PDB file of C-alpha atoms in Angstrom:
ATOM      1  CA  UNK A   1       6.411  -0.338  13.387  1.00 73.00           C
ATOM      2  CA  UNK A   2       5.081   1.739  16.545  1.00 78.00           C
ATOM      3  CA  UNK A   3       8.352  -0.319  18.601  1.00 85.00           C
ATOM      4  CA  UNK A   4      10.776   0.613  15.543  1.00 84.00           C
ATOM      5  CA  UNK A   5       9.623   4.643  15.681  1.00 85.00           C
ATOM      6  CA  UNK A   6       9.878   4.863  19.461  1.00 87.00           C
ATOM      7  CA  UNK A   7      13.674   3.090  19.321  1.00 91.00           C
ATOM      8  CA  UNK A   8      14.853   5.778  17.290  1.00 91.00           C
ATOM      9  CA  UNK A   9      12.635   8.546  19.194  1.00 92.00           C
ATOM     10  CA  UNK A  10      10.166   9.364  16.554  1.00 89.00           C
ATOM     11  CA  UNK A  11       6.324  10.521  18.074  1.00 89.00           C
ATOM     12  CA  UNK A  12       4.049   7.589  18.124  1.00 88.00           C
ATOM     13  CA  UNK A  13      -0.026   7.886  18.557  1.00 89.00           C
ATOM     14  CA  UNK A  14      -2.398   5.292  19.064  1.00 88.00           C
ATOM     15  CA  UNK A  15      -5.950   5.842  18.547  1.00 90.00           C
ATOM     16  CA  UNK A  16      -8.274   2.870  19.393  1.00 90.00           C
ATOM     17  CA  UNK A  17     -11.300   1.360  17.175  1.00 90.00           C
ATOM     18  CA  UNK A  18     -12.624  -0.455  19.338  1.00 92.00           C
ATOM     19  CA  UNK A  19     -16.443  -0.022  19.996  1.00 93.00           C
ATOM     20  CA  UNK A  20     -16.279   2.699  17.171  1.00 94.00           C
ATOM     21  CA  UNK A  21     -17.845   3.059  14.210  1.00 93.00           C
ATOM     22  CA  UNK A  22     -15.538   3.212  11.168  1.00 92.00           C
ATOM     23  CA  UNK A  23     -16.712   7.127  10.123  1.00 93.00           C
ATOM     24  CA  UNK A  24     -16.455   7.628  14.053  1.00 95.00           C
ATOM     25  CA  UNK A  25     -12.654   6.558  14.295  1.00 95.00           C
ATOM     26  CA  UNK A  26     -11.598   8.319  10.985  1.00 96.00           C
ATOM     27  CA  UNK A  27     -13.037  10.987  12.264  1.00 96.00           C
ATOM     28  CA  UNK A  28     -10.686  10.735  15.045  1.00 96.00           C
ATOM     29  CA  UNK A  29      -7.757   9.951  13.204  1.00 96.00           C
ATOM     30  CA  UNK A  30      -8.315  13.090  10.759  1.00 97.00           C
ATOM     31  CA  UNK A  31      -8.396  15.199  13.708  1.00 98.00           C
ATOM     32  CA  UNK A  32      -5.128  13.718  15.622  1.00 97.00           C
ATOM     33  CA  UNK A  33      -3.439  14.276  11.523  1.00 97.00           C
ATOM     34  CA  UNK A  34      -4.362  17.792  11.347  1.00 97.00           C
ATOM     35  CA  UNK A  35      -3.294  18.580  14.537  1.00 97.00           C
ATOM     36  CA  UNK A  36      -0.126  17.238  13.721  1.00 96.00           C
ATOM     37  CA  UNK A  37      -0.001  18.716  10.162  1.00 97.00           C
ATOM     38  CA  UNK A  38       0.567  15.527   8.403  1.00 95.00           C
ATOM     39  CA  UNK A  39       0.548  16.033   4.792  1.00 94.00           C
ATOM     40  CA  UNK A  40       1.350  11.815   3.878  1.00 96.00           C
ATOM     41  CA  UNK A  41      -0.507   8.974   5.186  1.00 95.00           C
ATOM     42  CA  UNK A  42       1.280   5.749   4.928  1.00 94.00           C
ATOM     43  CA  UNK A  43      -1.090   2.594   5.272  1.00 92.00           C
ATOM     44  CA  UNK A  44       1.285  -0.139   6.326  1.00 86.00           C
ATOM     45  CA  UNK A  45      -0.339  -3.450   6.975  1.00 81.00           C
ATOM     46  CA  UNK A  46      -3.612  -1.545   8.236  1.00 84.00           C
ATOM     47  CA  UNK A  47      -6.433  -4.166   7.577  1.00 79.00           C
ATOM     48  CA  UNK A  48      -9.374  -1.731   7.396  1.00 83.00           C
ATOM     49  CA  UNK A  49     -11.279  -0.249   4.935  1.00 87.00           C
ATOM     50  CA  UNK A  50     -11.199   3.712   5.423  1.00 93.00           C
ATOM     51  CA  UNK A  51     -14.235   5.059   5.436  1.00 94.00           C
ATOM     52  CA  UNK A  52     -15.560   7.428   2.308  1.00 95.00           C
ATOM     53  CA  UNK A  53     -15.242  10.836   3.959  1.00 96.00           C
ATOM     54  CA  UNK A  54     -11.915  10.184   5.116  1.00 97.00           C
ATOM     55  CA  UNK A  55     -10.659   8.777   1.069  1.00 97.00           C
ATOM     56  CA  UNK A  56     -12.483  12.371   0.330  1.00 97.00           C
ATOM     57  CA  UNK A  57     -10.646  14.264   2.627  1.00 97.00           C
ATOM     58  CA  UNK A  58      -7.668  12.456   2.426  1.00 97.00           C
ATOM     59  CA  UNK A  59      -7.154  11.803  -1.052  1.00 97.00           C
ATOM     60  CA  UNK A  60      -4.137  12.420  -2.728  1.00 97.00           C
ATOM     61  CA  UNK A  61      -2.395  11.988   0.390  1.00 97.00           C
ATOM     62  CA  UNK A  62      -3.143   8.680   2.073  1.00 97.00           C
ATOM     63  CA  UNK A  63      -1.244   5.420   0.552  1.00 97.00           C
ATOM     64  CA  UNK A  64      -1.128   1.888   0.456  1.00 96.00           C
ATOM     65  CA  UNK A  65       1.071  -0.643  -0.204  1.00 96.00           C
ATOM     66  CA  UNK A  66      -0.492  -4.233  -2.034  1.00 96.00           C
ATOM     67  CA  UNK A  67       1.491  -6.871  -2.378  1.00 97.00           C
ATOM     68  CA  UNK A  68       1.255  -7.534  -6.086  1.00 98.00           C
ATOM     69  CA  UNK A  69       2.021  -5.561  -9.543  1.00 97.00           C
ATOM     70  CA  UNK A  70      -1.365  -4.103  -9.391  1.00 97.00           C
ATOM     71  CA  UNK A  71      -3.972  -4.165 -11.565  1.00 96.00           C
ATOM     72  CA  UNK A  72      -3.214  -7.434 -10.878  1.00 97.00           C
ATOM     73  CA  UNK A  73      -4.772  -9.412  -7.935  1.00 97.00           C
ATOM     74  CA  UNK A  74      -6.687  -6.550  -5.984  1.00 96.00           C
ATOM     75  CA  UNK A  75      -8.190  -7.258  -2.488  1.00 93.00           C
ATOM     76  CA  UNK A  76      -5.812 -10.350  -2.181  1.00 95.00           C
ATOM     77  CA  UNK A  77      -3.708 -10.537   1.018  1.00 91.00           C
ATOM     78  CA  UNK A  78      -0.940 -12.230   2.586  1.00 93.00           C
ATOM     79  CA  UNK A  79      -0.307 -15.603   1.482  1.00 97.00           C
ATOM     80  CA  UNK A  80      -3.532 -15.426  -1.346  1.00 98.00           C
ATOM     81  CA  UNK A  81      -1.898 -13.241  -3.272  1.00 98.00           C
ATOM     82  CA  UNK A  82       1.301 -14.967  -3.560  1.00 98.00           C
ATOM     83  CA  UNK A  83      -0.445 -18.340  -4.699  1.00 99.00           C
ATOM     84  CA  UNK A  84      -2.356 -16.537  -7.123  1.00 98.00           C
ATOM     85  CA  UNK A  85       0.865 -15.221  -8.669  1.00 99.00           C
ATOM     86  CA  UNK A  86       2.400 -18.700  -8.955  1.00 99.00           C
ATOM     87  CA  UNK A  87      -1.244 -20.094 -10.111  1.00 98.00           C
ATOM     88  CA  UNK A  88      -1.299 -17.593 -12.420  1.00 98.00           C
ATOM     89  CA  UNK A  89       2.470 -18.903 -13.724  1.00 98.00           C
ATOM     90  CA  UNK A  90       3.229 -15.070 -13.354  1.00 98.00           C
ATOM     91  CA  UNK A  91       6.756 -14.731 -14.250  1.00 97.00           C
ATOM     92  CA  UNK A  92       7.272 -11.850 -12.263  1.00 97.00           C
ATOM     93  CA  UNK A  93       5.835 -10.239  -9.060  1.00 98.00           C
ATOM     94  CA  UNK A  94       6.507  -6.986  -6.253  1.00 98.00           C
ATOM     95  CA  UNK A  95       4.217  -4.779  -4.942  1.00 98.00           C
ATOM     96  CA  UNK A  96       3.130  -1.450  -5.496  1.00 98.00           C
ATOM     97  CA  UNK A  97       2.603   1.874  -3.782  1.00 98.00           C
ATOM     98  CA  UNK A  98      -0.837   3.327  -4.421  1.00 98.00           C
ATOM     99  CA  UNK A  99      -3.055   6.673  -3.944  1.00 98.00           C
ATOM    100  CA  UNK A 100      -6.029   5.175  -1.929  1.00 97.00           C
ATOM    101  CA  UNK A 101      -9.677   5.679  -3.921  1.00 97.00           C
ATOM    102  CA  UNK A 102     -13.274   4.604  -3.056  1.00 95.00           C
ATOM    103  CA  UNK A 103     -12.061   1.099  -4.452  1.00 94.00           C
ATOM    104  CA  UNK A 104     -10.182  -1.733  -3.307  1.00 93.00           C
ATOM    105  CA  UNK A 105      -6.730  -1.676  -4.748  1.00 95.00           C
ATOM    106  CA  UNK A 106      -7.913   0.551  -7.449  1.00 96.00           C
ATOM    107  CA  UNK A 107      -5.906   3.882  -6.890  1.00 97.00           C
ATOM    108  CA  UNK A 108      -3.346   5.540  -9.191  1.00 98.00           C
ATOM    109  CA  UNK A 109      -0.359   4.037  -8.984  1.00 98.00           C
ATOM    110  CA  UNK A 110       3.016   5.499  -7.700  1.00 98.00           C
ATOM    111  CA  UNK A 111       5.843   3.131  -7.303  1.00 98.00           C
ATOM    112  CA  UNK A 112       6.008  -0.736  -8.394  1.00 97.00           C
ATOM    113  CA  UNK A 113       9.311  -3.290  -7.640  1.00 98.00           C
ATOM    114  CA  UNK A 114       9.314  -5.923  -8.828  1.00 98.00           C
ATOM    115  CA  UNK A 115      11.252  -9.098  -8.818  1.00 98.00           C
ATOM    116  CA  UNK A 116      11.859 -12.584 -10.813  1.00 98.00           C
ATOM    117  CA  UNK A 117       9.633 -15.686 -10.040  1.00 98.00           C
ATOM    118  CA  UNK A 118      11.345 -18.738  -9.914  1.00 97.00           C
ATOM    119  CA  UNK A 119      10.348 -22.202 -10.815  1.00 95.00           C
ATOM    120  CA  UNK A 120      10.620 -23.755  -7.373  1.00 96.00           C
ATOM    121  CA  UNK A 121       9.013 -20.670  -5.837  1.00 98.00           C
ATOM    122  CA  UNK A 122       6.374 -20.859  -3.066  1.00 98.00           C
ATOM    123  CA  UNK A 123       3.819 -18.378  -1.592  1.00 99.00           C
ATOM    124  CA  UNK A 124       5.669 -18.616   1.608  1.00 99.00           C
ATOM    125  CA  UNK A 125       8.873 -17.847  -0.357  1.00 98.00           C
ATOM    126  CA  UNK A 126       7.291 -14.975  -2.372  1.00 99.00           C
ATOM    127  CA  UNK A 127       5.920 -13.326   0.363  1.00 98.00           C
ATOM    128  CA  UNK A 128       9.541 -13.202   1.644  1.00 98.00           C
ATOM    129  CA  UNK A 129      11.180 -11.804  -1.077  1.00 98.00           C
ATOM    130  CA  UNK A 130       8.393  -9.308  -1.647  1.00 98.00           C
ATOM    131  CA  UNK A 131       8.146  -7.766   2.272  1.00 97.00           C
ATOM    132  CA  UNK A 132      11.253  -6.115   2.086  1.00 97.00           C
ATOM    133  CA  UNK A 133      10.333  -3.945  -1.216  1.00 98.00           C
ATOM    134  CA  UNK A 134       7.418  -3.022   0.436  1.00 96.00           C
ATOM    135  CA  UNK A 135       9.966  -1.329   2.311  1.00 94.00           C
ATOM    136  CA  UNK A 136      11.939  -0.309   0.068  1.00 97.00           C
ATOM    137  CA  UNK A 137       8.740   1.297  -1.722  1.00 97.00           C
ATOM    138  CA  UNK A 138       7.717   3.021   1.175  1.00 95.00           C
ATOM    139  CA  UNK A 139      11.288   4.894   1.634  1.00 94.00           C
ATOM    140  CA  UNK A 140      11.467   5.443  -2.054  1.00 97.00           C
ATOM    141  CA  UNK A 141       7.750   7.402  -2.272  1.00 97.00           C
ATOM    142  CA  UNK A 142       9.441   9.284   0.943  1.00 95.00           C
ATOM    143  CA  UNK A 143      12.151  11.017  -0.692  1.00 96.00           C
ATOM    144  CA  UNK A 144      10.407  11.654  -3.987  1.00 96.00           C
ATOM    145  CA  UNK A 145       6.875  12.819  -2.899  1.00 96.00           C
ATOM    146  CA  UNK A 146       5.117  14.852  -4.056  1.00 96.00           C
ATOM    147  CA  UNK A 147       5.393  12.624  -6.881  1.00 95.00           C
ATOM    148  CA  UNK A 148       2.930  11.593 -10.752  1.00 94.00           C
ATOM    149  CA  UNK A 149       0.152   8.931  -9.672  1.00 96.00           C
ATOM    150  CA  UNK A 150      -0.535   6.823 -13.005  1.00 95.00           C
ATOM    151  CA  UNK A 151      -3.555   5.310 -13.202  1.00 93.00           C
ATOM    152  CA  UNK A 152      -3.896   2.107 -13.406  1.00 93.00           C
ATOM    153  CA  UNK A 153      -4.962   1.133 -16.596  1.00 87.00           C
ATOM    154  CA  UNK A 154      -2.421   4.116 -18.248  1.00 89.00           C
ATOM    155  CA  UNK A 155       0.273   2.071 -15.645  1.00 82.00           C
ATOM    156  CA  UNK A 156      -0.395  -1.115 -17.279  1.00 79.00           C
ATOM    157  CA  UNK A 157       0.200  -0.155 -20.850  1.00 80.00           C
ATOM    158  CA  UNK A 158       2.836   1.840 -20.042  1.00 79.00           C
ATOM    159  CA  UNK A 159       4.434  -1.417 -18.758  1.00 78.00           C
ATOM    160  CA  UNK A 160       3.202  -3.556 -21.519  1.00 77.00           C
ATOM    161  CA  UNK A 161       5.016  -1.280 -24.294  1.00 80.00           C
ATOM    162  CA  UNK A 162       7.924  -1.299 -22.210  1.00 79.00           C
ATOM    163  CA  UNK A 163       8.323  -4.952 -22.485  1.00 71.00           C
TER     164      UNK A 163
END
C-alpha cells in the first residue's frame, strides 16, 4: 500500500511500534493524524488491536475491513475465515467495512459485498475472490462517507427480510 501511494505521489508516514507500548504508539499515531487533519482512518490489513483511548478518540472515524459478512465469523483471519465459510456450507460470502468499537469485529456496519460460493470452492480460492472487494469496499466508503453505520444485529435482520 505505502509502495502504491508513493507511485502515484500521495504523502506516506511511517511510525514504528517497535519497543512501544500499544497506548504509547497510538498516542503517536493520533498526534501525526491531527497534524495532518485526517478526518477517516482506513485499517487495511493492520494486525493490531488499537488501544481503548484511541477507539474513544477515534470513533466514528477509524475503519476496518473483515473478511466475512459480519456478524458472522469475528476475529477470524486470512485463510480461517474462509474455511469456516465453506465449513459452515455458507452459500455466500464478502467482507464488510466496519466502524471500529471496543470489540473485535463488533462495530456498526457500513458496506458489505458479497459474492456466490461455489461447490468446488476452497479457502485459498475464497480468499481470492474476496481481496479484491475489500477493495472495492474501501473505494466505495471513500466516495460516500460520511455515510449510516448499521449495527450489527439491525444489519443482520435487515438482510434476513431482504432475502
Amino acid at each position: 500500500i505505502l509502495e502504491r501511494a508513493k507511485t502515484h505521489h500521495l504523502p506516506t508516514y511511517f511510525i514504528s511500534a517497535k519497543d512501544k507500548e500499544r497506548r504509547e504508539f497510538d498516542r503517536e499515531v493520533t498526534a501525526l493524524l491531527e497534524e495532518k487533519q485526517v478526518d477517516l482512518v482506513l485499517c487495511i490489513g493492520y494486525m493490531r488491536i488499537l488501544s481503548e483511548e484511541f477507539v474513544d478518540h477515534w470513533y466514528g472515524r477509524v475503519v476496518n475491513v473483515h473478511p466475512s459478512l459480519l456478524p458472522k465469523y469475528p476475529g477470524l483471519m486470512d485463510l480461517d475465515v474462509h474455511q469456516a465459510v465453506l465449513d459452515a456450507g455458507d452459500q455466500e460470502s464478502g467482507c464488510t467495512v466496519h466502524l471500529i468499537d471496543q470489540g473485535v469485529d463488533s462495530g456498526p456496519i457500513l458496506i458489505q459485498k458479497r459474492i456466490p460460493v461455489v461447490p468446488e470452492e476452497t479457502a485459498e480460492s475464497l480468499k481470492a475472490k474476496v481481496q479484491p472487494l475489500e477493495g472495492q469496499a474501501f473505494i466505495e466508503l471513500i466516495k460516500r462517507w460520511p455515510m449510516e453505520a448499521i449495527p450489527q444485529t439491525e444489519f443482520a435482520a435487515r438482510q434476513e427480510a431482504s432475502k
